[in-house]
Amino acid sequence: MKPVCNKRVIKMKNMVCAAMLGWSSLACAENLYAHYQSQAESVYTAMSLDEKIGQLLLPSYLFLANSVSPKGQTCQAAMTEVPRAPVAKIIHECGLDQLKKYHLGAVLTGGGPYFNAPTLQNWAELNSWAMAQHDSTHDPLLFIGNDAVHGNMHVQGAVIFPHNIGLGVTHDPELIQQIAETVGQDSLASGFNWVYAPTVAIAQDLRWGRTYESFAMDPMLVKQFSQAYINGLQSIQADHITGALATVKHFVGDGATHDGFDEGDDQSSLDDQQFWQANGAGYEGAVQANVGSLMVSYNAIEGDTTRMHLGGKWDLLNQFKRTSCPNAALPGLCGFAGFAVSDWNGTTRAAYFYAKATQKVLSLEDMMAMSINGGVDMLMLGQDEFSHPFDIHSPANYTTLAPVVEAIKSAVLHHAISEERLHEAVTRILKVKFAMLSKEPADYAALQTRERELALQAAQESLVLLQNDHHLLPLNAQTIKNVIFIGDTNDLGLQNGGWAVNWQGQKGSEYFTGADKISSGAMTLEEAVRARLGDAVHYYHRADLNNTLTFDHTDTLVISVLAENPYAEFMGDINSTSVKDAWYDLGAAQNYNLYLGSPQLRSLELNFKTEDLNALTLLQTKGIPSVTVIYSGRPMIITQALQTSDAVIAAFLPGTLGGAAVSHALLGDYHFRTQPQSNVLTFPWPRTMQDVEEHFTNYQYLYPVGYGLSD
Ligand code: BGC
């Protein structure tokens, strides 16, 4: 008889169970949510069809606001009126009254910043007004979601942690867990009880704009870090999620698209087992951690016209949800007991690609039914104006909730969505809700202190010393009399990268001034070095170059920063001509220019501005030692930096404490590889574009995985 991997079996005979299954104890992860089955059943029975449909919908705040007024302007105006407009007015202008009207069970904020002043207080107030509008007749909880992917990104003045690529370099699951726990706490303090993290993509092409959301190239590390992250974020205690609900994303294969084209096609010719082995590890870690939700990916697998949102190849999502462990064919693909949420307008976008490939235009009803039958339990409805470019071949434009609700209702009444499937979707969501017992932090200031400590530690451990000629590092602070700063040494936005207050992040330090600068611990490298070395040292910039050329090389140092501009998602794609197809042409045709301004070049070469390069070359001829710090979302081609600098540090996107961390490493307050495994690469470092394009298959890369000097 096959053992059942339920809680009792695990507790009593974990070893036996694992051994009998011939599979690791991972497959026997306890299903926390099964405890709430009967509660979910009774609520389901009591709910009307409208209430059930309300559970399936996840509109963004912008969607709600835009349903009321063009571009949500009246909402913005009501939120920012001085003195503040009456709450009833805000609720109406921001469309929050739709929460009750449609019995909605969830809302999110995407992108950002949303408010003119995205403060903790503004978010906490808006979220609590939303919570108060929620119809709690039967529904136990309103989920309020955010993209706190490396800190509570929607709040100005929040601590921003290194992006996942940096966390991977720390090789420290305990630290990752602690960080995620504080991120969950910070989100709860601002009224968000659901966090869209971690991304567990295994980036396979450095041209992909989301490479920095990937922990590592090694599936085993991704599995370990994914589990640690979710353990921290959800902080499960005594059968309850006491932190924020986590979302493992994007299911599945988002990091394996052809040429690294975001939302593209995984043209890999792998069979289902190989595909899962290459891309599924993070989900196995997530099941082990009892993740409560999963986000479906935009990508396709080998030209599959239905993509993940409309069913997807091999029906992987349903397999992952329905197969009890172990799955004979794909051992790790099993046991997901939470609920699956679509990505931003994911269903509509998939329907667009489906129509394009098959010439079959899906009605709103058909696309909703396909998506829900494909395993999507909750549909994320983004901002209406952005869904337009994807709907131009389809009559199924929706800018308000009413047509979406009607479409799902009609699909249920016509049995295009079966009662069984509706039951499954709604009860999955309800079970996770019943498991939620989030506890807000008692002392927000203490939380931020802890976050700053963890962020500093993580930023330090995420630095990789790529080159250290003549053992330049660590520097002796006592001997330094002059420091010459070149390049972007004074820019917080470049340290943070994307998903920092704004979706795309932004150059400069706009959201980190005054009290927000202090609370976030934000310091640029230049500020941190000045703070450490003090006034006895003289500081110069490129503009002062002529005055510095006679300096003595024994007491002068050049510090330069070479950085990628911030970006998120497809905006960070390199060399993806196919992006034009999906985004540029349609966007342009509709006069949307959101996607036309990608700041990235068509190469992964990260070069200095000519003036900076000239200055560095000149200083080099004078024998002045120099160190270059790279802020980037991925390994890049940095030939210039390696040639002009004695020491080169890859800092990735280290966050608000990144400046302090680098300064510590330069000046011997932190030593590279302090921890046995920290400060080493989790992705190979390319020498040329050919290395990148050939996915390192010719092994001509500059530095391998595991590389990182000590000092
Ligand atoms: C991204 C997700 C994100 C969602 C909500 C999408 O564009 O792909 O990672 O969680 O937006 O903001």
XYZ file of C-alpha atoms and ligand atoms in Angstrom:
723
model
C 0.000 0.000 0.000
C 1.307 3.447 -0.852
C 1.884 5.700 2.133
C -0.185 8.870 2.255
C 1.907 11.963 2.739
C -0.331 13.579 5.247
C 0.623 15.273 8.460
C 0.180 12.307 10.719
C 2.360 10.074 8.585
C 5.030 12.725 8.424
C 5.079 13.331 12.131
C 5.086 9.688 13.070
C 7.173 8.081 10.427
C 8.841 10.681 8.370
C 11.859 8.565 7.636
C 9.800 5.516 6.765
C 7.580 7.548 4.491
C 10.533 9.040 2.672
C 12.263 5.730 2.341
C 9.168 3.883 1.151
C 8.542 6.472 -1.468
C 12.080 6.240 -2.707
C 11.987 10.010 -2.705
C 13.395 12.659 -0.446
C 11.413 13.758 2.575
C 10.716 16.880 0.521
C 7.852 15.092 -1.182
C 6.310 14.469 2.201
C 6.007 18.132 3.147
C 3.085 18.639 5.442
C 0.051 20.163 3.781
C -0.765 22.949 6.174
C -3.855 24.016 4.284
C -5.599 20.660 4.621
C -6.306 21.680 8.222
C -8.708 24.314 7.013
C -10.679 22.151 4.620
C -13.846 21.956 6.701
C -13.905 25.680 7.432
C -13.476 26.385 3.731
C -16.234 23.911 2.882
C -18.779 25.516 5.197
C -18.036 28.984 3.900
C -18.205 27.759 0.319
C -21.608 26.244 0.936
C -22.893 29.481 2.406
C -21.587 31.675 -0.428
C -23.683 32.911 -3.331
C -22.309 32.551 -6.857
C -21.432 36.255 -6.850
C -19.466 35.811 -3.663
C -17.601 32.849 -5.117
C -16.732 34.821 -8.229
C -15.510 37.629 -5.980
C -12.885 35.237 -4.632
C -11.552 34.630 -8.125
C -10.780 38.271 -8.865
C -7.735 40.326 -7.980
C -8.034 43.843 -9.363
C -5.268 46.353 -8.807
C -6.034 49.590 -7.019
C -5.463 51.338 -10.322
C -8.019 49.111 -11.993
C -10.566 50.008 -9.321
C -9.727 53.695 -9.547
C -9.778 53.756 -13.331
C -13.151 52.102 -13.326
C -14.356 55.247 -11.615
C -12.405 57.962 -13.336
C -10.071 58.193 -16.310
C -6.595 57.256 -15.122
C -7.791 57.334 -11.534
C -7.147 61.057 -11.374
C -9.976 61.866 -9.022
C -8.691 59.187 -6.681
C -5.212 60.656 -6.718
C -6.671 64.097 -6.136
C -8.803 62.891 -3.215
C -5.819 61.128 -1.652
C -3.596 64.172 -1.859
C -6.051 66.952 -1.003
C -4.837 69.173 1.818
C -6.416 68.791 4.273
C -7.149 65.179 3.346
C -10.559 64.603 1.723
C -13.194 62.794 3.812
C -12.685 59.035 3.787
C -16.077 58.435 2.171
C -14.996 60.571 -0.774
C -11.699 58.728 -1.149
C -13.482 55.403 -1.017
C -15.787 56.460 -3.784
C -13.226 58.246 -5.971
C -10.734 55.386 -5.662
C -13.401 52.821 -6.464
C -12.939 51.016 -3.152
C -16.709 50.669 -2.816
C -16.461 48.054 -5.574
C -14.805 45.760 -3.051
C -18.160 45.309 -1.357
C -20.259 45.561 -4.485
C -18.444 42.646 -6.158
C -17.629 40.766 -2.920
C -13.965 40.959 -3.859
C -11.579 38.836 -1.864
C -8.330 40.474 -2.921
C -6.753 43.653 -4.263
C -3.173 44.547 -5.143
C -0.889 47.351 -5.966
C 1.503 46.807 -8.830
C 4.207 49.053 -10.212
C 4.107 52.335 -8.413
C 4.543 54.755 -6.856
C 0.720 55.251 -7.007
C 0.670 58.105 -4.488
C 2.501 61.358 -4.845
C 3.796 60.580 -1.388
C 4.013 56.794 -1.034
C 4.587 56.900 2.712
C 3.978 54.071 5.136
C 1.109 56.029 6.618
C -0.585 56.670 3.266
C -0.415 53.008 2.355
C -1.543 51.849 5.784
C -4.538 54.173 5.597
C -5.566 53.210 2.082
C -5.202 49.522 2.885
C -7.203 49.805 6.060
C -9.991 51.669 4.233
C -9.992 48.861 1.694
C -10.095 46.289 4.480
C -13.083 48.090 5.981
C -14.925 47.953 2.636
C -14.389 44.229 2.291
C -17.547 42.134 2.451
C -16.798 39.838 5.371
C -20.210 38.162 5.486
C -18.564 34.878 4.569
C -15.091 35.744 3.365
C -12.644 35.664 6.274
C -10.031 38.040 4.846
C -9.213 40.544 2.124
C -5.814 39.800 0.621
C -3.898 42.970 -0.155
C -0.886 42.257 -2.333
C 2.335 44.064 -3.127
C 5.627 43.487 -4.905
C 7.960 43.679 -1.935
C 10.557 41.797 -3.943
C 13.570 43.258 -2.119
C 12.107 45.236 0.721
C 8.792 46.978 1.145
C 9.326 48.677 -2.206
C 6.102 50.659 -2.313
C 7.010 52.692 0.738
C 9.425 55.575 0.478
C 12.023 55.324 3.218
C 11.789 51.529 3.473
C 15.009 49.550 3.646
C 15.839 48.078 0.238
C 17.733 44.778 0.346
C 19.987 43.325 -2.338
C 18.046 41.788 -5.217
C 17.863 37.987 -5.326
C 21.014 37.678 -7.427
C 22.919 39.289 -4.548
C 21.163 37.187 -1.922
C 22.259 34.143 -3.903
C 25.884 35.258 -3.648
C 25.639 35.276 0.156
C 24.937 31.519 0.015
C 23.278 32.036 3.366
C 19.767 30.543 3.659
C 19.463 31.619 7.284
C 20.138 35.213 6.376
C 17.723 34.972 3.449
C 15.046 33.653 5.776
C 15.611 36.465 8.283
C 15.466 39.072 5.534
C 12.235 37.665 4.142
C 10.722 37.656 7.606
C 11.409 41.361 8.048
C 10.126 42.119 4.549
C 6.875 40.393 5.480
C 6.702 42.371 8.705
C 7.359 45.649 6.925
C 4.646 44.881 4.393
C 2.188 44.089 7.170
C 3.012 47.389 8.849
C 1.835 49.158 5.699
C -1.311 47.041 5.443
C -0.180 44.507 2.824
C -0.680 40.913 3.912
C 0.425 39.288 0.649
C 3.846 39.599 -1.000
C 4.617 38.611 -4.609
C 7.948 36.982 -3.840
C 10.151 35.046 -4.177
C 10.921 34.762 -7.866
C 12.479 31.326 -8.274
C 13.327 31.600 -11.952
C 16.556 30.015 -13.014
C 17.886 32.609 -15.422
C 19.529 30.923 -18.358
C 20.380 33.901 -20.508
C 21.946 37.027 -19.049
C 20.121 39.154 -21.593
C 16.904 38.511 -19.694
C 15.768 41.704 -17.960
C 14.782 39.778 -14.833
C 18.099 38.005 -14.310
C 18.585 39.852 -11.024
C 15.408 38.316 -9.630
C 17.063 34.922 -9.957
C 19.032 33.595 -6.975
C 21.391 31.357 -8.893
C 21.932 29.141 -11.904
C 22.181 26.011 -9.776
C 18.718 24.494 -9.248
C 19.708 23.063 -5.871
C 20.591 26.515 -4.556
C 17.384 27.970 -5.952
C 15.412 25.266 -4.185
C 17.159 25.931 -0.892
C 16.856 29.716 -1.070
C 13.256 29.572 -2.226
C 12.359 27.459 0.785
C 14.255 29.745 3.142
C 12.622 32.858 1.689
C 9.116 31.462 2.028
C 9.784 30.176 5.531
C 10.789 33.698 6.508
C 8.020 35.531 4.711
C 5.193 33.326 5.927
C 6.658 32.590 9.392
C 4.403 29.610 9.954
C 3.764 28.903 13.624
C 1.319 26.385 15.022
C -0.487 25.864 11.714
C -0.788 29.577 10.987
C 0.909 32.004 8.656
C 1.917 34.689 11.136
C 3.833 36.739 8.572
C 2.667 37.706 5.080
C 1.431 35.276 2.437
C 4.212 34.410 -0.026
C 3.921 33.867 -3.788
C 6.355 31.686 -5.617
C 6.679 32.909 -9.213
C 6.499 32.740 -12.231
C 5.280 29.240 -12.918
C 7.228 28.009 -14.831
C 10.173 28.489 -17.142
C 10.208 32.296 -17.032
C 14.019 32.293 -16.922
C 14.473 29.948 -19.847
C 13.049 31.923 -22.739
C 14.760 32.086 -26.107
C 17.478 34.757 -26.149
C 16.333 35.889 -22.713
C 13.251 37.587 -24.155
C 11.000 38.345 -21.200
C 7.605 36.701 -21.526
C 8.946 34.825 -24.546
C 9.041 31.217 -25.604
C 11.161 28.455 -24.053
C 12.444 26.908 -27.280
C 14.361 24.208 -25.566
C 13.286 20.851 -27.075
C 13.332 19.385 -23.583
C 10.852 16.752 -22.585
C 8.689 17.396 -19.555
C 11.103 15.740 -17.131
C 14.108 17.642 -18.389
C 12.114 20.837 -18.425
C 11.066 20.369 -14.815
C 14.599 19.520 -13.770
C 15.867 22.695 -15.407
C 13.162 25.028 -14.129
C 11.173 23.465 -11.310
C 13.543 23.337 -8.347
C 12.275 26.509 -6.686
C 8.736 25.135 -6.676
C 9.884 22.008 -4.911
C 11.434 24.173 -2.196
C 8.236 26.183 -2.102
C 6.052 23.130 -1.523
C 8.397 22.064 1.233
C 7.830 25.468 2.850
C 4.050 25.235 2.390
C 3.859 28.244 0.131
C 0.312 29.598 0.042
C 0.256 30.981 -3.481
C 1.923 30.727 -6.849
C 1.974 33.200 -9.741
C 1.545 31.927 -13.272
C 4.104 32.951 -15.876
C 3.607 34.808 -19.135
C 6.016 32.606 -21.040
C 5.213 29.841 -23.488
C 6.930 26.484 -23.765
C 8.004 25.604 -27.271
C 5.449 27.551 -29.207
C 2.598 26.324 -27.053
C -0.260 28.571 -28.093
C -2.122 28.393 -24.806
C 0.813 29.542 -22.692
C 0.652 28.975 -18.966
C -2.340 31.237 -18.465
C -4.659 29.307 -20.769
C -3.665 25.776 -19.893
C -0.096 25.567 -21.019
C 2.020 22.720 -22.260
C 1.818 19.406 -20.406
C -0.910 20.925 -18.215
C 1.882 21.530 -15.713
C -0.060 23.774 -13.371
C -2.875 21.315 -12.848
C -0.337 18.546 -12.446
C 1.492 20.520 -9.801
C -1.737 21.193 -7.955
C -3.428 17.866 -8.250
C -0.756 15.209 -8.208
C -0.213 13.749 -4.809
C 3.394 13.139 -3.975
C 5.337 11.633 -5.488
C 4.373 12.123 -9.095
C 5.634 8.993 -10.799
C 6.637 10.747 -13.987
C 7.973 13.960 -12.480
C 8.782 13.301 -8.831
C 9.135 16.914 -7.703
C 6.114 18.223 -9.602
C 3.527 17.562 -6.968
C 1.758 18.620 -3.876
C 1.116 22.357 -4.305
C -1.765 22.958 -1.898
C -2.115 26.746 -2.130
C -3.817 28.728 -4.893
C -2.561 29.933 -8.270
C -2.883 33.573 -9.250
C -2.436 34.922 -12.763
C 0.124 37.589 -13.544
C -0.892 41.173 -14.381
C -3.547 40.884 -17.116
C -2.003 37.479 -17.750
C -5.109 35.870 -19.113
C -5.806 38.667 -21.559
C -2.207 38.765 -22.698
C -2.138 35.025 -23.260
C -5.400 35.316 -25.188
C -3.791 37.889 -27.447
C -0.892 35.569 -28.264
C -3.318 32.703 -28.695
C -5.378 34.708 -31.183
C -2.258 35.721 -33.023
C -1.000 32.163 -33.357
C -4.290 30.426 -34.065
C -6.378 33.192 -35.654
C -8.972 32.264 -33.069
C -10.207 35.221 -31.115
C -11.409 34.181 -27.703
C -14.402 35.823 -26.117
C -13.953 37.095 -22.588
C -16.009 34.146 -21.375
C -13.885 31.630 -23.263
C -10.592 33.068 -22.118
C -11.701 33.174 -18.482
C -12.912 29.587 -18.692
C -9.706 28.377 -20.361
C -7.607 30.125 -17.784
C -9.530 28.836 -14.802
C -9.659 25.333 -16.234
C -5.928 25.579 -16.877
C -5.464 25.842 -13.125
C -5.546 29.596 -12.481
C -7.594 30.146 -9.312
C -7.437 33.925 -9.139
C -7.229 36.428 -11.981
C -5.072 39.513 -11.611
C -6.673 42.455 -13.385
C -4.079 45.114 -13.968
C -4.576 48.668 -15.019
C -7.149 48.841 -17.776
C -5.303 51.140 -20.141
C -2.357 48.733 -20.257
C -4.526 45.823 -21.228
C -5.642 47.573 -24.404
C -2.628 46.852 -26.584
C -3.174 43.166 -26.014
C -6.831 43.242 -26.742
C -6.848 44.815 -30.152
C -7.615 41.555 -31.917
C -10.251 40.735 -29.408
C -13.697 42.085 -28.688
C -13.036 41.266 -25.053
C -11.885 44.607 -23.828
C -12.716 45.181 -20.250
C -12.110 48.298 -18.267
C -14.479 47.625 -15.413
C -15.267 44.602 -13.290
C -18.823 44.089 -14.535
C -18.000 42.335 -17.850
C -15.427 40.103 -16.182
C -17.890 39.027 -13.500
C -20.569 38.440 -16.121
C -18.199 36.396 -18.290
C -17.228 34.083 -15.429
C -20.830 33.778 -14.302
C -21.932 32.847 -17.772
C -19.090 30.283 -18.058
C -20.246 28.688 -14.808
C -23.891 28.678 -15.861
C -22.945 27.110 -19.205
C -20.733 24.565 -17.440
C -17.662 25.803 -19.291
C -16.318 26.076 -15.761
C -17.536 23.064 -13.821
C -18.945 23.275 -10.324
C -16.107 21.024 -9.261
C -13.491 23.394 -10.641
C -15.163 26.441 -9.106
C -15.247 24.642 -5.792
C -11.589 23.731 -6.057
C -10.499 27.280 -6.895
C -12.540 28.990 -4.203
C -11.775 26.503 -1.443
C -8.052 26.642 -2.203
C -8.176 30.404 -1.693
C -10.332 30.131 1.421
C -8.098 27.524 3.043
C -5.108 29.847 2.730
C -7.171 32.690 4.150
C -8.130 30.586 7.168
C -4.458 29.818 7.718
C -3.614 33.522 7.948
C -2.969 34.963 11.394
C -0.637 37.769 10.450
C 0.873 39.742 13.273
C 1.880 43.300 12.604
C 5.204 44.353 14.076
C 4.792 45.838 17.530
C 7.645 48.304 17.078
C 8.233 49.560 13.533
C 11.368 51.503 14.429
C 12.905 48.365 15.948
C 11.956 46.431 12.825
C 13.732 48.968 10.639
C 16.836 48.809 12.801
C 16.859 45.057 12.325
C 16.292 45.451 8.583
C 19.224 47.825 8.287
C 21.480 45.350 10.081
C 20.378 42.475 7.875
C 20.581 44.567 4.719
C 24.132 45.596 5.540
C 25.171 42.035 6.242
C 23.535 40.800 3.045
C 25.020 43.587 0.940
C 28.493 42.823 2.305
C 28.185 39.095 1.725
C 26.824 39.667 -1.763
C 29.931 41.463 -3.042
C 32.272 39.534 -5.313
C 35.887 40.586 -5.605
C 36.650 39.904 -9.239
C 40.115 41.394 -9.480
C 42.602 42.538 -6.867
C 45.921 43.332 -8.533
C 48.863 44.011 -6.254
C 46.584 43.094 -3.339
C 45.174 46.584 -3.395
C 42.308 45.591 -1.104
C 41.873 45.905 1.751
C 43.034 49.493 1.830
C 44.700 50.975 4.832
C 42.448 53.851 5.816
C 45.301 55.492 7.759
C 47.382 56.089 4.650
C 44.689 57.672 2.448
C 44.939 61.417 1.980
C 43.081 61.911 -1.302
C 40.133 60.148 -2.870
C 39.076 60.836 -6.453
C 35.517 59.767 -7.273
C 34.695 58.922 -10.894
C 31.357 57.915 -12.392
C 28.139 57.157 -10.523
C 29.518 57.026 -6.996
C 26.674 59.116 -5.641
C 23.432 57.575 -6.889
C 21.115 55.496 -4.716
C 18.784 54.575 -7.543
C 21.592 52.684 -9.251
C 22.311 50.744 -6.057
C 18.661 49.751 -5.717
C 17.810 48.873 -9.324
C 14.217 48.113 -10.321
C 11.263 47.612 -7.971
C 12.291 50.404 -5.629
C 9.335 52.735 -4.995
C 8.848 52.787 -8.759
C 8.303 49.668 -10.801
C 11.329 50.546 -12.923
C 13.320 52.048 -10.066
C 14.873 55.360 -10.970
C 18.217 57.046 -11.135
C 18.895 59.453 -8.303
C 17.841 59.512 -4.686
C 14.386 61.124 -4.812
C 12.615 58.839 -2.353
C 15.472 58.605 0.105
C 15.958 62.049 1.585
C 15.579 63.520 5.073
C 13.960 61.123 7.565
C 13.467 58.530 4.797
C 17.182 58.453 4.184
C 17.803 57.704 7.824
C 15.102 55.066 8.177
C 16.206 53.230 5.025
C 19.876 53.440 5.997
C 20.468 54.763 2.499
C 23.983 55.862 1.714
C 25.768 56.147 -1.557
C 29.299 54.825 -1.821
C 30.648 58.346 -1.857
C 28.727 59.294 1.293
C 29.832 56.138 3.069
C 33.501 56.604 2.206
C 33.390 60.234 3.330
C 31.659 59.255 6.569
C 34.322 56.619 7.252
C 37.420 58.600 6.308
C 36.264 61.964 7.616
C 37.349 65.496 6.893
C 41.069 64.929 7.124
C 40.945 63.360 3.673
C 40.512 65.486 0.522
C 37.839 64.455 -1.957
C 37.796 65.160 -5.688
C 35.702 64.427 -8.763
C 36.445 64.147 -12.446
C 35.949 67.887 -12.821
C 38.946 68.410 -10.501
C 41.133 66.062 -12.507
C 43.826 68.567 -13.402
C 44.484 69.267 -9.744
C 44.948 65.598 -8.945
C 47.508 64.488 -11.494
C 50.511 65.314 -9.337
C 49.222 63.407 -6.316
C 51.352 60.751 -4.750
C 50.222 57.235 -5.643
C 50.958 56.053 -2.101
C 48.277 58.160 -0.473
C 45.736 58.668 -3.260
C 42.952 56.393 -4.397
C 40.504 56.423 -7.299
C 37.052 55.017 -6.614
C 34.781 54.641 -9.601
C 31.317 53.230 -10.092
C 30.123 51.714 -13.342
C 26.401 50.956 -13.309
C 23.479 49.718 -15.355
C 20.496 52.036 -15.428
C 17.633 50.709 -13.299
C 15.009 48.608 -15.042
C 12.408 45.938 -14.382
C 11.020 43.072 -16.419
C 11.193 43.351 -20.241
C 12.541 46.884 -19.976
C 15.854 45.326 -19.013
C 15.973 42.887 -21.907
C 19.031 43.125 -24.096
C 19.064 42.453 -27.778
C 15.544 41.148 -27.905
C 14.359 42.247 -31.278
C 11.244 40.153 -30.844
C 10.106 42.462 -28.071
C 8.985 44.725 -30.880
C 6.389 42.273 -31.918
C 4.549 42.078 -28.656
C 5.100 45.463 -27.153
C 6.533 48.118 -29.382
C 4.336 47.872 -32.435
C 1.103 47.365 -30.598
C 1.983 49.986 -28.048
C 2.902 52.438 -30.766
C -0.257 51.688 -32.753
C -2.325 52.491 -29.714
C -0.208 55.499 -28.938
C 1.080 54.031 -25.732
C 4.711 54.854 -25.364
C 5.242 53.137 -22.054
C 7.378 50.471 -23.630
C 9.275 52.579 -26.099
C 11.806 54.171 -23.830
C 13.946 51.227 -22.760
C 17.174 52.690 -21.464
C 19.156 49.572 -22.151
C 21.543 49.101 -25.027
C 21.613 46.111 -27.293
C 24.702 44.684 -25.712
C 25.778 43.519 -22.299
C 28.913 45.639 -22.493
C 29.071 47.998 -19.569
C 31.343 50.842 -20.550
C 32.416 54.074 -18.917
C 31.349 57.413 -20.290
C 34.175 58.627 -22.522
C 35.186 61.379 -20.078
C 35.318 58.909 -17.203
C 37.347 56.443 -19.222
C 39.797 59.155 -20.251
C 40.192 60.288 -16.664
C 40.734 56.748 -15.398
C 43.281 56.021 -18.116
C 45.184 59.199 -17.337
C 45.236 58.492 -13.606
C 46.402 54.987 -14.341
C 49.401 56.313 -16.274
C 50.283 58.316 -13.162
C 50.307 55.090 -11.151
C 47.375 56.071 -8.932
C 45.647 52.916 -7.672
C 42.002 52.529 -8.498
C 39.049 50.380 -7.615
C 35.891 50.071 -9.694
C 32.559 48.953 -8.306
C 29.974 47.476 -10.684
C 26.274 47.920 -9.906
C 24.378 45.687 -12.278
C 21.516 43.239 -12.368
C 23.698 40.553 -13.926
C 27.262 39.704 -14.897
C 28.253 42.010 -17.757
C 31.159 42.524 -20.107
C 33.447 44.860 -18.200
C 36.680 44.831 -20.177
C 37.233 48.565 -19.645
C 36.860 48.323 -15.876
C 39.243 45.380 -15.661
C 41.813 47.217 -17.754
C 41.699 50.546 -15.979
C 41.350 49.359 -12.371
C 43.532 47.407 -9.982
C 40.552 46.096 -8.054
C 37.068 45.373 -9.378
C 34.072 44.488 -7.222
C 30.791 43.123 -8.566
C 28.202 44.535 -6.160
C 25.099 43.571 -8.195
C 22.163 45.639 -6.872
C 23.007 45.880 -3.177
C 20.197 48.207 -2.033
C 20.120 51.104 0.371
C 22.924 49.733 2.552
C 25.045 48.963 -0.508
C 27.186 52.090 -0.256
C 28.115 51.311 3.342
C 28.765 47.662 2.500
C 31.171 48.506 -0.327
C 32.925 51.103 1.784
C 33.412 48.497 4.526
C 34.875 46.060 2.028
C 37.216 48.664 0.544
C 38.527 49.833 3.848
C 38.981 46.497 5.574
C 35.948 46.714 7.868
C 34.579 43.685 6.034
C 36.660 40.965 4.438
C 35.580 39.134 1.312
C 34.639 35.519 1.978
C 34.206 36.117 5.680
C 31.693 33.274 5.576
C 32.904 30.019 4.073
C 30.684 30.279 0.990
C 29.781 33.946 0.752
C 31.039 36.403 -1.867
C 31.243 33.956 -4.749
C 29.425 34.007 -8.072
C 26.237 32.035 -8.660
C 26.266 32.818 -12.382
C 29.265 32.628 -14.717
C 30.788 35.909 -15.818
C 31.097 36.436 -19.589
C 34.099 37.726 -21.466
C 32.251 38.481 -24.697
C 28.742 38.676 -26.136
C 29.434 35.343 -27.770
C 29.735 33.738 -24.331
C 26.337 35.157 -23.504
C 24.699 34.157 -26.754
C 26.059 30.626 -26.534
C 24.938 30.361 -22.923
C 28.450 29.623 -21.796
C 28.385 26.298 -23.566
C 31.866 26.836 -24.963
C 33.170 27.483 -21.458
C 35.015 30.563 -22.538
C 33.654 32.633 -19.713
C 35.855 34.909 -17.695
C 34.952 33.750 -14.199
C 33.112 30.521 -13.390
C 30.351 29.924 -10.873
C 31.985 29.782 -7.439
C 34.595 32.386 -8.331
C 35.355 35.197 -5.901
C 38.682 36.343 -4.427
C 39.352 36.788 -0.754
C 41.333 39.784 0.476
C 5.134 40.903 -12.886
C 4.970 40.205 -11.556
C 4.371 41.132 -10.544
C 3.060 41.655 -11.078
C 2.304 42.545 -10.107
C 3.883 41.645 -13.317
O 4.132 42.470 -14.396
O 5.505 39.962 -13.868
O 6.218 39.728 -11.123
O 4.222 40.481 -9.306
O 3.305 42.383 -12.264
O 2.874 43.787 -10.005
